[in-house]
CSV table of C-alpha atoms in Angstrom, one decimal:
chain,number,residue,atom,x,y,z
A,748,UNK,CA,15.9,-11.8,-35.3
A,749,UNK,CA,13.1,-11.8,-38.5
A,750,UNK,CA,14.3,-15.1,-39.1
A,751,UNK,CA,13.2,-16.4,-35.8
A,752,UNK,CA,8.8,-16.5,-35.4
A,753,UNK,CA,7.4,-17.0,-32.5
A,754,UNK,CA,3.3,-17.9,-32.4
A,755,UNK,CA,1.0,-16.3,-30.2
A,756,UNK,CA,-2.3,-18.1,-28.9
A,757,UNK,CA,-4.7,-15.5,-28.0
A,758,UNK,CA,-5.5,-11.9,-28.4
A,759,UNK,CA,-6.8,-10.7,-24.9
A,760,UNK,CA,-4.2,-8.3,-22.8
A,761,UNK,CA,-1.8,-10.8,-22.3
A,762,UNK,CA,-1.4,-12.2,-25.8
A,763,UNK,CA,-1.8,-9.0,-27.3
A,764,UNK,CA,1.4,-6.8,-24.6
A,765,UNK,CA,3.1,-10.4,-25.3
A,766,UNK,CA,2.9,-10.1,-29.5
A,767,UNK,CA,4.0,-6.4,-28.7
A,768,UNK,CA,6.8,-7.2,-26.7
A,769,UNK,CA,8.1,-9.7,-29.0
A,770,UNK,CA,7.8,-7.6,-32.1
A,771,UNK,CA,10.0,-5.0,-29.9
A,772,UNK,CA,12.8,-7.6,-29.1
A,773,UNK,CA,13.5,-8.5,-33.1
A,774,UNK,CA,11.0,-11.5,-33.5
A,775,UNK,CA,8.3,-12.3,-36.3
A,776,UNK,CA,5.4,-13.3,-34.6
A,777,UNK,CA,1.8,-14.7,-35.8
A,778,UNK,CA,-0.8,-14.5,-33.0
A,779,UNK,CA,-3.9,-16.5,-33.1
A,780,UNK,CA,-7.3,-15.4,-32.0
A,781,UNK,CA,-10.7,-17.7,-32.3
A,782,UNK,CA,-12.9,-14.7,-32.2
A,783,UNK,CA,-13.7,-13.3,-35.4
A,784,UNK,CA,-13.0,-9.4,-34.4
A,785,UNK,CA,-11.8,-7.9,-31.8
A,786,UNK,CA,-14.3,-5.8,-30.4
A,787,UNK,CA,-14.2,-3.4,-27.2
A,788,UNK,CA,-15.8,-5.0,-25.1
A,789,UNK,CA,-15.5,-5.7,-21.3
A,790,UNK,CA,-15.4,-3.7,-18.3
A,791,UNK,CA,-12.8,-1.8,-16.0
A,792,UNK,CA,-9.7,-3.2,-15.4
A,793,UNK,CA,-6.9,-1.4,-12.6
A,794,UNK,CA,-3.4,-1.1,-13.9
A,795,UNK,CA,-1.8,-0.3,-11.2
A,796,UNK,CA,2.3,0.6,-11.1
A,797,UNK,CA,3.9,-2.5,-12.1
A,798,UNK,CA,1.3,-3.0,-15.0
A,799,UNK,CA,1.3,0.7,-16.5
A,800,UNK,CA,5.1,0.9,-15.8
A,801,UNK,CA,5.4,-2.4,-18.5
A,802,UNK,CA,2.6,-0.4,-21.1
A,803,UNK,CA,4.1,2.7,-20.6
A,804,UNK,CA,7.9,1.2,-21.3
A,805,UNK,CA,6.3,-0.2,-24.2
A,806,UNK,CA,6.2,2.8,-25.9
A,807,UNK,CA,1.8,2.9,-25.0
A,808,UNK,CA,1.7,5.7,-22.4
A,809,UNK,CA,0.4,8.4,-25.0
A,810,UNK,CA,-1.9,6.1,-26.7
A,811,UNK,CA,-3.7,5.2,-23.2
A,812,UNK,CA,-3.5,8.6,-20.9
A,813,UNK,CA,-6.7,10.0,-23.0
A,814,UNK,CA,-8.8,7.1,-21.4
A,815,UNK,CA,-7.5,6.8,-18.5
A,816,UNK,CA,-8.8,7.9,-14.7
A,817,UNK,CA,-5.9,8.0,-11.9
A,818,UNK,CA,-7.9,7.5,-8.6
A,819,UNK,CA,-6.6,9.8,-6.2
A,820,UNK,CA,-7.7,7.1,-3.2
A,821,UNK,CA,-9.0,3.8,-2.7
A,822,UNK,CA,-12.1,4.0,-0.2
A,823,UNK,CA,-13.3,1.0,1.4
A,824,UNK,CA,-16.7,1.1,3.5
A,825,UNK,CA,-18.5,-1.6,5.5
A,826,UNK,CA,-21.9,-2.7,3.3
A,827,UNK,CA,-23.6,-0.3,5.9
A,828,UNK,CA,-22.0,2.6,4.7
A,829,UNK,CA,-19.1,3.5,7.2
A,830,UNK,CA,-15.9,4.3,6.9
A,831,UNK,CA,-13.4,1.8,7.3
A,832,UNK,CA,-9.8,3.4,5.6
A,833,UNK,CA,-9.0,5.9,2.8
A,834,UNK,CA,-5.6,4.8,1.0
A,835,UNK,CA,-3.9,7.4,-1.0
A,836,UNK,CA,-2.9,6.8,-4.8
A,837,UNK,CA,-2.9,9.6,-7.2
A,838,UNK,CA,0.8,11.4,-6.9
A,839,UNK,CA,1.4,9.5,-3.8
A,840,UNK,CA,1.4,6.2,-5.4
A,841,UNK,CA,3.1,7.7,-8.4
A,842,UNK,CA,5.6,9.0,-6.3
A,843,UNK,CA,6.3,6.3,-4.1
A,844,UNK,CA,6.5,3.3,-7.4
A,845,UNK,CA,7.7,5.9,-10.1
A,846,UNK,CA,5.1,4.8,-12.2
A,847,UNK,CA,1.1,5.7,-12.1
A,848,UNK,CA,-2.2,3.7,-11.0
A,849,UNK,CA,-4.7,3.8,-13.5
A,850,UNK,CA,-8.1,2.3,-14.3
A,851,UNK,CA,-9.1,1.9,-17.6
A,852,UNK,CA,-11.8,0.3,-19.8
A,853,UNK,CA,-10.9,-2.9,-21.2
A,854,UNK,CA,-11.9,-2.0,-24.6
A,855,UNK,CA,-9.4,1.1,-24.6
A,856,UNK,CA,-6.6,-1.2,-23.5
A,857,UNK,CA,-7.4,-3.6,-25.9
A,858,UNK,CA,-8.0,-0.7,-28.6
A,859,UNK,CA,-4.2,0.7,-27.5
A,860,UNK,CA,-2.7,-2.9,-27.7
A,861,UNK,CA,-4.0,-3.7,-31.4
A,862,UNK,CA,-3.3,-0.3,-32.7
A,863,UNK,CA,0.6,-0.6,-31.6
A,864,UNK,CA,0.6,-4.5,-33.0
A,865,UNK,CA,-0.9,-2.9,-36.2
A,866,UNK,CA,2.0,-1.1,-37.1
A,867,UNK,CA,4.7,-3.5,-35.9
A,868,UNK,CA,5.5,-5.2,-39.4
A,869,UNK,CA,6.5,-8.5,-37.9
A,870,UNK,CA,3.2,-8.8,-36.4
A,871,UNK,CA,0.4,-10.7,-38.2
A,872,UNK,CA,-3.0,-11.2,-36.8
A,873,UNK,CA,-5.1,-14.2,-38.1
A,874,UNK,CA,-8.5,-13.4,-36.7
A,875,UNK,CA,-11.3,-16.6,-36.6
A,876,UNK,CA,-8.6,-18.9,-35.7
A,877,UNK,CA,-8.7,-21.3,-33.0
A,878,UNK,CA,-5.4,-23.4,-32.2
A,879,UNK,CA,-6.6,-27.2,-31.6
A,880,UNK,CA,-2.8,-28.7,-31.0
A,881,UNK,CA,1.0,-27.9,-31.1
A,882,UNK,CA,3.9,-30.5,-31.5
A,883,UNK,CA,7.1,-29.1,-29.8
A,884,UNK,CA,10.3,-30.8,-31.6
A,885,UNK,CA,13.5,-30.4,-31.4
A,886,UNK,CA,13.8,-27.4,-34.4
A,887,UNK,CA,10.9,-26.1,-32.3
A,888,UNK,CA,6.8,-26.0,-32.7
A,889,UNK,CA,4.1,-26.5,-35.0
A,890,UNK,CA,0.7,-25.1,-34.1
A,891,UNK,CA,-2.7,-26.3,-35.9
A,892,UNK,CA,-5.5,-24.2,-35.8
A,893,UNK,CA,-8.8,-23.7,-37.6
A,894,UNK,CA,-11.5,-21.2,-38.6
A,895,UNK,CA,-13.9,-20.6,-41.2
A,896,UNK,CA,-11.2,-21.0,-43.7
A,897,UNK,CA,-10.4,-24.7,-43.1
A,898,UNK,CA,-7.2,-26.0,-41.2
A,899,UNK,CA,-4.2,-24.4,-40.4
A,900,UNK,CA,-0.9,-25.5,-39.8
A,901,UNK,CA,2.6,-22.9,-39.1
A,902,UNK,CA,6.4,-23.9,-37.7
A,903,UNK,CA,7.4,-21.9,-35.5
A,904,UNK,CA,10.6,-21.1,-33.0
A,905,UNK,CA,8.4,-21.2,-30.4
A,906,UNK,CA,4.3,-21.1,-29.2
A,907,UNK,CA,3.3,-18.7,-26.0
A,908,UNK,CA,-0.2,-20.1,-25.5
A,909,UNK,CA,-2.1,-17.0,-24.0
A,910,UNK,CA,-5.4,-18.7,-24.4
A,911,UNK,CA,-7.2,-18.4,-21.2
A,912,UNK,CA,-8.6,-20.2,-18.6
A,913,UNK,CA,-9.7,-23.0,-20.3
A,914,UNK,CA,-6.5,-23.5,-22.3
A,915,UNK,CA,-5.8,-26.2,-24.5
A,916,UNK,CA,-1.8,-25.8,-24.6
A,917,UNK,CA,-2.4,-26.1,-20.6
A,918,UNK,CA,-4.1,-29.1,-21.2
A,919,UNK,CA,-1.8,-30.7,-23.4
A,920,UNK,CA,1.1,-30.1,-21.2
A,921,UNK,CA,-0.6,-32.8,-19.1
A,922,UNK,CA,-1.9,-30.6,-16.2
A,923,UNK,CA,-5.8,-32.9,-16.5
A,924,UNK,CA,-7.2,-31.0,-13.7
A,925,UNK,CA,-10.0,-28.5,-15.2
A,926,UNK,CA,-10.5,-25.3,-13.4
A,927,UNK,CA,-12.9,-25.7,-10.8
A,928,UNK,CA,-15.9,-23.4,-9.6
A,929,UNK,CA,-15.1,-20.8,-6.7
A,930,UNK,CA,-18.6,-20.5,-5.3
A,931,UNK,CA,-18.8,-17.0,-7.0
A,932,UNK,CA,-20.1,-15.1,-9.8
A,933,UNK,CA,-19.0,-11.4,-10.9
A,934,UNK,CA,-21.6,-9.1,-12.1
A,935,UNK,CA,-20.2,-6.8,-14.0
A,936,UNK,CA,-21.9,-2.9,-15.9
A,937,UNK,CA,-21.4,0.0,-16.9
A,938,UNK,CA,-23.2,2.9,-16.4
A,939,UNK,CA,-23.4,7.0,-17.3
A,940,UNK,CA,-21.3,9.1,-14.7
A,941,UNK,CA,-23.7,11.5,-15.1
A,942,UNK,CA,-26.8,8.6,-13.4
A,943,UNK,CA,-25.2,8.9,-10.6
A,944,UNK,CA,-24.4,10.6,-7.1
A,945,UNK,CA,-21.8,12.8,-7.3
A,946,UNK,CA,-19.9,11.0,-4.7
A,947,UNK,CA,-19.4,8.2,-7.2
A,948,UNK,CA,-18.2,10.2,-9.9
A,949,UNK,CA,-15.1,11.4,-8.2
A,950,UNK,CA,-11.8,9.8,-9.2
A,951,UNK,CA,-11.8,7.0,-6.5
A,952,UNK,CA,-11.6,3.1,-6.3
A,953,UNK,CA,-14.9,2.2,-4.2
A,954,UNK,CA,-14.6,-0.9,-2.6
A,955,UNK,CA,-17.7,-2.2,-0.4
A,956,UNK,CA,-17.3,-5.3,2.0
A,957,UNK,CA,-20.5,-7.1,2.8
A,958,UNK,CA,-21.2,-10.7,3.8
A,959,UNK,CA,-20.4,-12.8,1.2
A,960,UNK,CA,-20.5,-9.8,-1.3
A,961,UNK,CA,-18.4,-7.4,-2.0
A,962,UNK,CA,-19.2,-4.0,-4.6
A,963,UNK,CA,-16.7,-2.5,-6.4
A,964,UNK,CA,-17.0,1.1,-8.7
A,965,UNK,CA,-14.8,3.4,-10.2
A,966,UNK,CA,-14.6,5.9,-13.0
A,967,UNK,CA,-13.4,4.5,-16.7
A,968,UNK,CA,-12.8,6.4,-20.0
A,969,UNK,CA,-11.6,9.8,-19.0
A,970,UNK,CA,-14.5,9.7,-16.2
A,971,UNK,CA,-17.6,9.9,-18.1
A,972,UNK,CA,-18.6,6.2,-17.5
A,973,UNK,CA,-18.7,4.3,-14.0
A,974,UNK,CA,-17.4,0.5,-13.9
A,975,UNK,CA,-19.4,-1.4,-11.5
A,976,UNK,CA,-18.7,-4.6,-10.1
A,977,UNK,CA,-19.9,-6.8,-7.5
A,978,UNK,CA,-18.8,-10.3,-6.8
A,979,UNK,CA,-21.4,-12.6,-4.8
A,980,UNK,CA,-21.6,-16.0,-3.3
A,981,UNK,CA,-23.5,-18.3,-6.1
A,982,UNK,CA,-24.3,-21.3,-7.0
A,983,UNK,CA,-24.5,-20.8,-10.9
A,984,UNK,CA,-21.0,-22.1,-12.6
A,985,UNK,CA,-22.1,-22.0,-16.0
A,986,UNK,CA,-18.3,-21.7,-17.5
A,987,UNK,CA,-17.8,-19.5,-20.0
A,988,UNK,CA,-17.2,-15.4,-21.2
A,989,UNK,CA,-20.6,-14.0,-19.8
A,990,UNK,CA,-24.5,-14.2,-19.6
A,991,UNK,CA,-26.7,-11.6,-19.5
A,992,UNK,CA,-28.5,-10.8,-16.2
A,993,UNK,CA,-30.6,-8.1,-14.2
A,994,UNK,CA,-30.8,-6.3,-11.4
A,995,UNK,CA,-33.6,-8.5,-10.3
A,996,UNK,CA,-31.2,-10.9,-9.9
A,997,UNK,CA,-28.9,-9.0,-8.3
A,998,UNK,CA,-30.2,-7.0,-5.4
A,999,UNK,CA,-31.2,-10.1,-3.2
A,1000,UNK,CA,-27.5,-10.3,-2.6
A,1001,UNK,CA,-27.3,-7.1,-1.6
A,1002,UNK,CA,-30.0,-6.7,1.4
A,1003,UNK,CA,-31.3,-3.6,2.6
A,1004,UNK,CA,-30.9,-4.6,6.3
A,1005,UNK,CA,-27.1,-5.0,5.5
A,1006,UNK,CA,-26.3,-2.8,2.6
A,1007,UNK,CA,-26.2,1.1,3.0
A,1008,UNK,CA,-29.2,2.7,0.7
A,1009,UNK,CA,-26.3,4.5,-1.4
A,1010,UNK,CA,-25.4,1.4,-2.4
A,1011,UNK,CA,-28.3,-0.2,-3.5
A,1012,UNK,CA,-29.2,2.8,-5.7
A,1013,UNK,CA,-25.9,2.3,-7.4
A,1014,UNK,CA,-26.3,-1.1,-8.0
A,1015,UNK,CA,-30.4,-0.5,-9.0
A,1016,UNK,CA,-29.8,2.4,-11.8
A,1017,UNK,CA,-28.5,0.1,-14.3
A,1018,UNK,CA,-31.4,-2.5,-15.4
A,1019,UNK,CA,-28.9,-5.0,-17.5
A,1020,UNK,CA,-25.8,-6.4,-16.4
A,1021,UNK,CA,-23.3,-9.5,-17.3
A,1022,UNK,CA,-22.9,-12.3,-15.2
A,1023,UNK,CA,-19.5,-14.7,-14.6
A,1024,UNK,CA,-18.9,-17.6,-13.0
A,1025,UNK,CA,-15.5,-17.3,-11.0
A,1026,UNK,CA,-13.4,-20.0,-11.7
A,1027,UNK,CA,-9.7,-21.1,-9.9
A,1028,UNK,CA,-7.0,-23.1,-10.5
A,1029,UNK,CA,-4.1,-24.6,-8.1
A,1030,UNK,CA,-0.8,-22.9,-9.0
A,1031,UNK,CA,0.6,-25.3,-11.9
A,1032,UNK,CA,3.9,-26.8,-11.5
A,1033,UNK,CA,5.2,-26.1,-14.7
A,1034,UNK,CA,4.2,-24.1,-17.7
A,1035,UNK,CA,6.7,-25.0,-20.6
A,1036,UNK,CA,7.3,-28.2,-22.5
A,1037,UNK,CA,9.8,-27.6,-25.1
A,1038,UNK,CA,9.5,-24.6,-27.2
A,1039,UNK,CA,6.3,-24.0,-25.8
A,1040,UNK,CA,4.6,-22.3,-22.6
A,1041,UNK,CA,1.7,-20.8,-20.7
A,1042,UNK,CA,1.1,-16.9,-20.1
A,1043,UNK,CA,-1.6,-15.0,-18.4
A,1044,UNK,CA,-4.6,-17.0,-17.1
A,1045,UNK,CA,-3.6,-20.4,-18.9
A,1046,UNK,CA,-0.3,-20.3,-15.8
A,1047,UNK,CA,-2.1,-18.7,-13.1
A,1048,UNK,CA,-5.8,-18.0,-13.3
A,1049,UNK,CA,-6.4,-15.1,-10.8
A,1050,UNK,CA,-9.3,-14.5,-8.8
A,1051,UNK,CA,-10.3,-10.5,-8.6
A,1052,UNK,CA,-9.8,-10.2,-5.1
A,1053,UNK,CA,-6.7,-8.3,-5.9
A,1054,UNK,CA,-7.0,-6.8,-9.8
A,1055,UNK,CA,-4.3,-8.4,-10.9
A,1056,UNK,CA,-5.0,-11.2,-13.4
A,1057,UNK,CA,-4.1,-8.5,-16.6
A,1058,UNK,CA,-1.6,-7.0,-13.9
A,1059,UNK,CA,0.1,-10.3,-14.4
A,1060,UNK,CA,-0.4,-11.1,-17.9
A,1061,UNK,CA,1.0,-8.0,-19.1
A,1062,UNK,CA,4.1,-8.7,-16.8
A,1063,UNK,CA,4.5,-12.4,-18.5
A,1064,UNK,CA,4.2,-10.8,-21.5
A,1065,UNK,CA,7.4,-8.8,-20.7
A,1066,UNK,CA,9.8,-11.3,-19.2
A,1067,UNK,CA,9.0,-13.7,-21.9
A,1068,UNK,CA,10.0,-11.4,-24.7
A,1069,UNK,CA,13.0,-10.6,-22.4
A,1070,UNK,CA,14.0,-14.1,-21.6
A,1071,UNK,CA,13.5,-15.7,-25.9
A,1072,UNK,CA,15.4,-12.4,-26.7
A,1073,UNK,CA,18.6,-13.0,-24.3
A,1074,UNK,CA,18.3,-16.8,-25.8
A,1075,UNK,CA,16.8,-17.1,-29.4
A,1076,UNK,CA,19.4,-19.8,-30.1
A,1077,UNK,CA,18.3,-22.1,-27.0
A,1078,UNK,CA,14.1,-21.3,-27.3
A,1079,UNK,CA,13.0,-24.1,-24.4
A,1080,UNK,CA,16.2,-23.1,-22.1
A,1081,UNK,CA,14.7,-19.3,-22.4
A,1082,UNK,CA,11.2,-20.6,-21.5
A,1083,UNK,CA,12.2,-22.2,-18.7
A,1084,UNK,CA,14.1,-18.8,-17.5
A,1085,UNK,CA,10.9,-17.5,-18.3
A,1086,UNK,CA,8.8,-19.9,-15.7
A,1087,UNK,CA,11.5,-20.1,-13.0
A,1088,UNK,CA,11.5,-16.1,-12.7
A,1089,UNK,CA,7.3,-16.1,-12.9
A,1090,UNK,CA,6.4,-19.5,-11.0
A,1091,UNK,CA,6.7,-17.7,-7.6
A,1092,UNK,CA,5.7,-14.1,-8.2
A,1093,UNK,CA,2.2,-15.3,-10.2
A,1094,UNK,CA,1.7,-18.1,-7.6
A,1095,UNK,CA,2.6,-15.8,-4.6
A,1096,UNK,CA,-0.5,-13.5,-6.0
A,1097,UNK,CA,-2.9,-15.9,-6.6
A,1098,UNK,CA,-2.8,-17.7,-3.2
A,1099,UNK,CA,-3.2,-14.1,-2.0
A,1100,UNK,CA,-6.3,-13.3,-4.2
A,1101,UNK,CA,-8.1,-16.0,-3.2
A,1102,UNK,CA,-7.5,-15.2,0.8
A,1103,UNK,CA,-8.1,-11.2,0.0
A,1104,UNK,CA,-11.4,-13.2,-1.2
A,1105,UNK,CA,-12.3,-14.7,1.7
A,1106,UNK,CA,-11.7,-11.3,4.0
A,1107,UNK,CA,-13.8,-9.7,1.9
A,1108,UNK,CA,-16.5,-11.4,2.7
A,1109,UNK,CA,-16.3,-12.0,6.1
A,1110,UNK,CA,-19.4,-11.7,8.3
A,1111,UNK,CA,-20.5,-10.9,11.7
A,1112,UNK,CA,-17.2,-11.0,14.6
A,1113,UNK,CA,-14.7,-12.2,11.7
A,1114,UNK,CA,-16.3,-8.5,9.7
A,1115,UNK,CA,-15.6,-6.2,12.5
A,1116,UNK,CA,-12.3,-7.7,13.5
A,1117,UNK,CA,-10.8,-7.2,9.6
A,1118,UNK,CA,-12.5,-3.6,9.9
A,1119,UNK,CA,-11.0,-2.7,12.9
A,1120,UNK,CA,-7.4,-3.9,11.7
A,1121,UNK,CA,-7.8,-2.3,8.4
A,1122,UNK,CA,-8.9,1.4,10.4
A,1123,UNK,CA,-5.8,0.6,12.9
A,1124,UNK,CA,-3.4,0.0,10.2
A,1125,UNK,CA,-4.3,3.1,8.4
A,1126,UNK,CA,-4.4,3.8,4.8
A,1127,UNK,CA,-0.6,4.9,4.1
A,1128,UNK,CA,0.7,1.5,5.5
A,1129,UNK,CA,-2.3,-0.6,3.5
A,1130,UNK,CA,-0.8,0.4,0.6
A,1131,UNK,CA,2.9,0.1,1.7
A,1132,UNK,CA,1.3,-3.8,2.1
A,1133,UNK,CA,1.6,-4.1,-1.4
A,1134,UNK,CA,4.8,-2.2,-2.3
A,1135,UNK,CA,6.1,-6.0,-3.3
A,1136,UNK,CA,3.6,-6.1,-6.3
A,1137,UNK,CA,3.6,-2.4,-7.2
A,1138,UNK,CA,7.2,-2.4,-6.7
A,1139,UNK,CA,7.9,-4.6,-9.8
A,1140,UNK,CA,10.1,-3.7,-12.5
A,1141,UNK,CA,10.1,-5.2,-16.2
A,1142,UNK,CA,13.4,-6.7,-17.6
A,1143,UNK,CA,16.1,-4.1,-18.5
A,1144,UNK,CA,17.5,-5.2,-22.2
């Protein structure tokens, strides 16, 4: 299918599996990006089965299992330190999904993804290019976009608009209601494995519930860096990437009447960090018009409550390529095969981020109540709670 192009908007994780995905199935495809490189930048990310089973089938295992960790457990404490339940991953989640759980470094991902588009012939990347409007029609789309060359205007068979939160496709499909502020902000770093206790270097997920803060920490790129993330009640909605911050800033939130002192020294060794507002999004009722749709966090925005916003991306990317490739004749009946098998799924997730976020954050009786169902349940049948996300399988051909 050379003859058939397909645009692109955006080159984050979702744009970039979808441009790889399409390239597989037979398609040219141009993909869009406003920023003028690409550069590795970011922080951890967990790809857990269903996501590394759709790299890895994409022909990406090799290029990512030099920079990846595979956490043998996920380990969640109370902010004071204690035990609440240890829930196996490592062969035991590889085992039970047929596929691994891995956390990575954004920037490797990213690197892995544009390497493979590099050598996919049909692929062409137009960095410093920002699409301001598409026209769907009846032969299919035409996208206009700008940069520092001028204007910029390409037919196409089709437009998958994987351009974030704030996405203008979104917005010209008529959904008007702008993403509004959760009341959080992520603070996001990285530090040396080496600054810090050995505890914290081990391959683990970390995850710390406090009142209305959470801390999250785990190894990236091959275990020589720790990913550190804590998510905090806020009142600062700045929208936008990131800003910088300090720890200054930071430790308040994290008292030392509530938090355990092991904590607080993580969160103390590294002086900078980046801040982000958290920002959410009702589940949209439709995400194609025409020859064109949504993907990724321009569909379904996901709060991190449950690491799955590239999780879900890199799925969209998958069926989407699946679904134009079973229909290249019949481009807006494929997209809206495309939406009907992701409206639930996606939606489905994010309603259960954003309650994940409110449990985490629970205080006083509501705190020891979720602790002492969590202990009860045990950490085999925790993670048998999300066999229906892990579980997922991309599109056979």
């Amino acid at each position: 299918m050379p003859d058939r192009t397909v645009i692109v908007a955006g080159a984050g994780i979702g744009g970039l599996t979808a441009s790889l995905a399409l390239a597989r199935k037979g398609f040219r495809v141009v993909t869009l990006e406003q920023a003028p490189r690409l550069e590795e930048t970011g922080a951890g990310i967990q790809l857990s089965p269903n996501a590394a089973r759709t790299l890895i089938a994409l022909g990406l295992g090799d290029r990512l299992r030099p920079h990846v960790v595979v956490p043998q457990e996920l380990r969640v404490f109370s902010s004071d330190g204690r035990d609440i339940v240890r829930t196996p991953l490592g062969d035991v989640a590889a085992e039970r999904y047929g596929a691994p759980f891995w956390v990575i470094h954004r920037g490797d991902l990213q690197a892995a993804l544009v390497s493979a588009v590099a050598q996919e012939l049909e692929v062409s990347l137009k960095l410093g290019m920002r699409m301001d409007d598409f026209v769907t029609h009846p032969n299919g789309v035409t996208v206009s976009a700008h940069g520092d060359n001028g204007y910029w205007d390409e037919h196409g068979d089709a437009l998958i608009a994987a351009d974030g939160l704030w996405s203008i496709a979104a917005e010209r499909m008529g959904h008007k209601d702008a993403p509004r502020f959760s009341g959080r902000s992520a603070w996001r770093t990285l530090v040396p494995a080496s600054s810090v206790a050995p505890e914290f270097r081990e391959p683990a997920i970390h995850l710390w519930l406090g009142h209305d803060t959470h801390l999250v920490h785990y190894p990236v790129k091959g275990g020589a860096v720790i990913n550190i993330v804590v998510i905090t009640t806020d009142a600062w909605n700045a929208p936008g990437w990131s800003k910088p911050a300090s720890r200054v800033e930071l430790l308040p939130h994290l008292p030392s009447e509530y938090w355990a002192a092991r904590a607080r020294a993580l969160v103390r060794e590294p002086e900078t960090w980046l801040k982000w507002a958290l920002y959410e999004r009702a589940p949209l009722p439709n995400w194609s018009r025409g020859a064109a749709a949504l993907l990724g966090d321009a569909a379904h925005p996901m709060l991190p409550f449950l690491a799955q916003g590239a999780a879900m991306a890199i799925e969209d990317a998958a069926v989407v390529a699946h679904c134009l490739a079973r229909k290249p004749d019949d481009m807006p009946g494929a997209l809206r095969t495309y939406v009907a098998a992701r409206r639930n799924r996606a939606g489905k997730v994010q309603q259960m981020a954003a309650k994940n976020g409110a449990r985490y954050h629970f205080g006083g009786a509501m705190a020891k109540l979720r602790n002492a169902a969590m202990r009860t349940m045990g950490g085999k049948r925790l993670l048998h709670h999300y066999d229906w996300i892990y579980s997922w399988q991309p599109p056979g051909k």
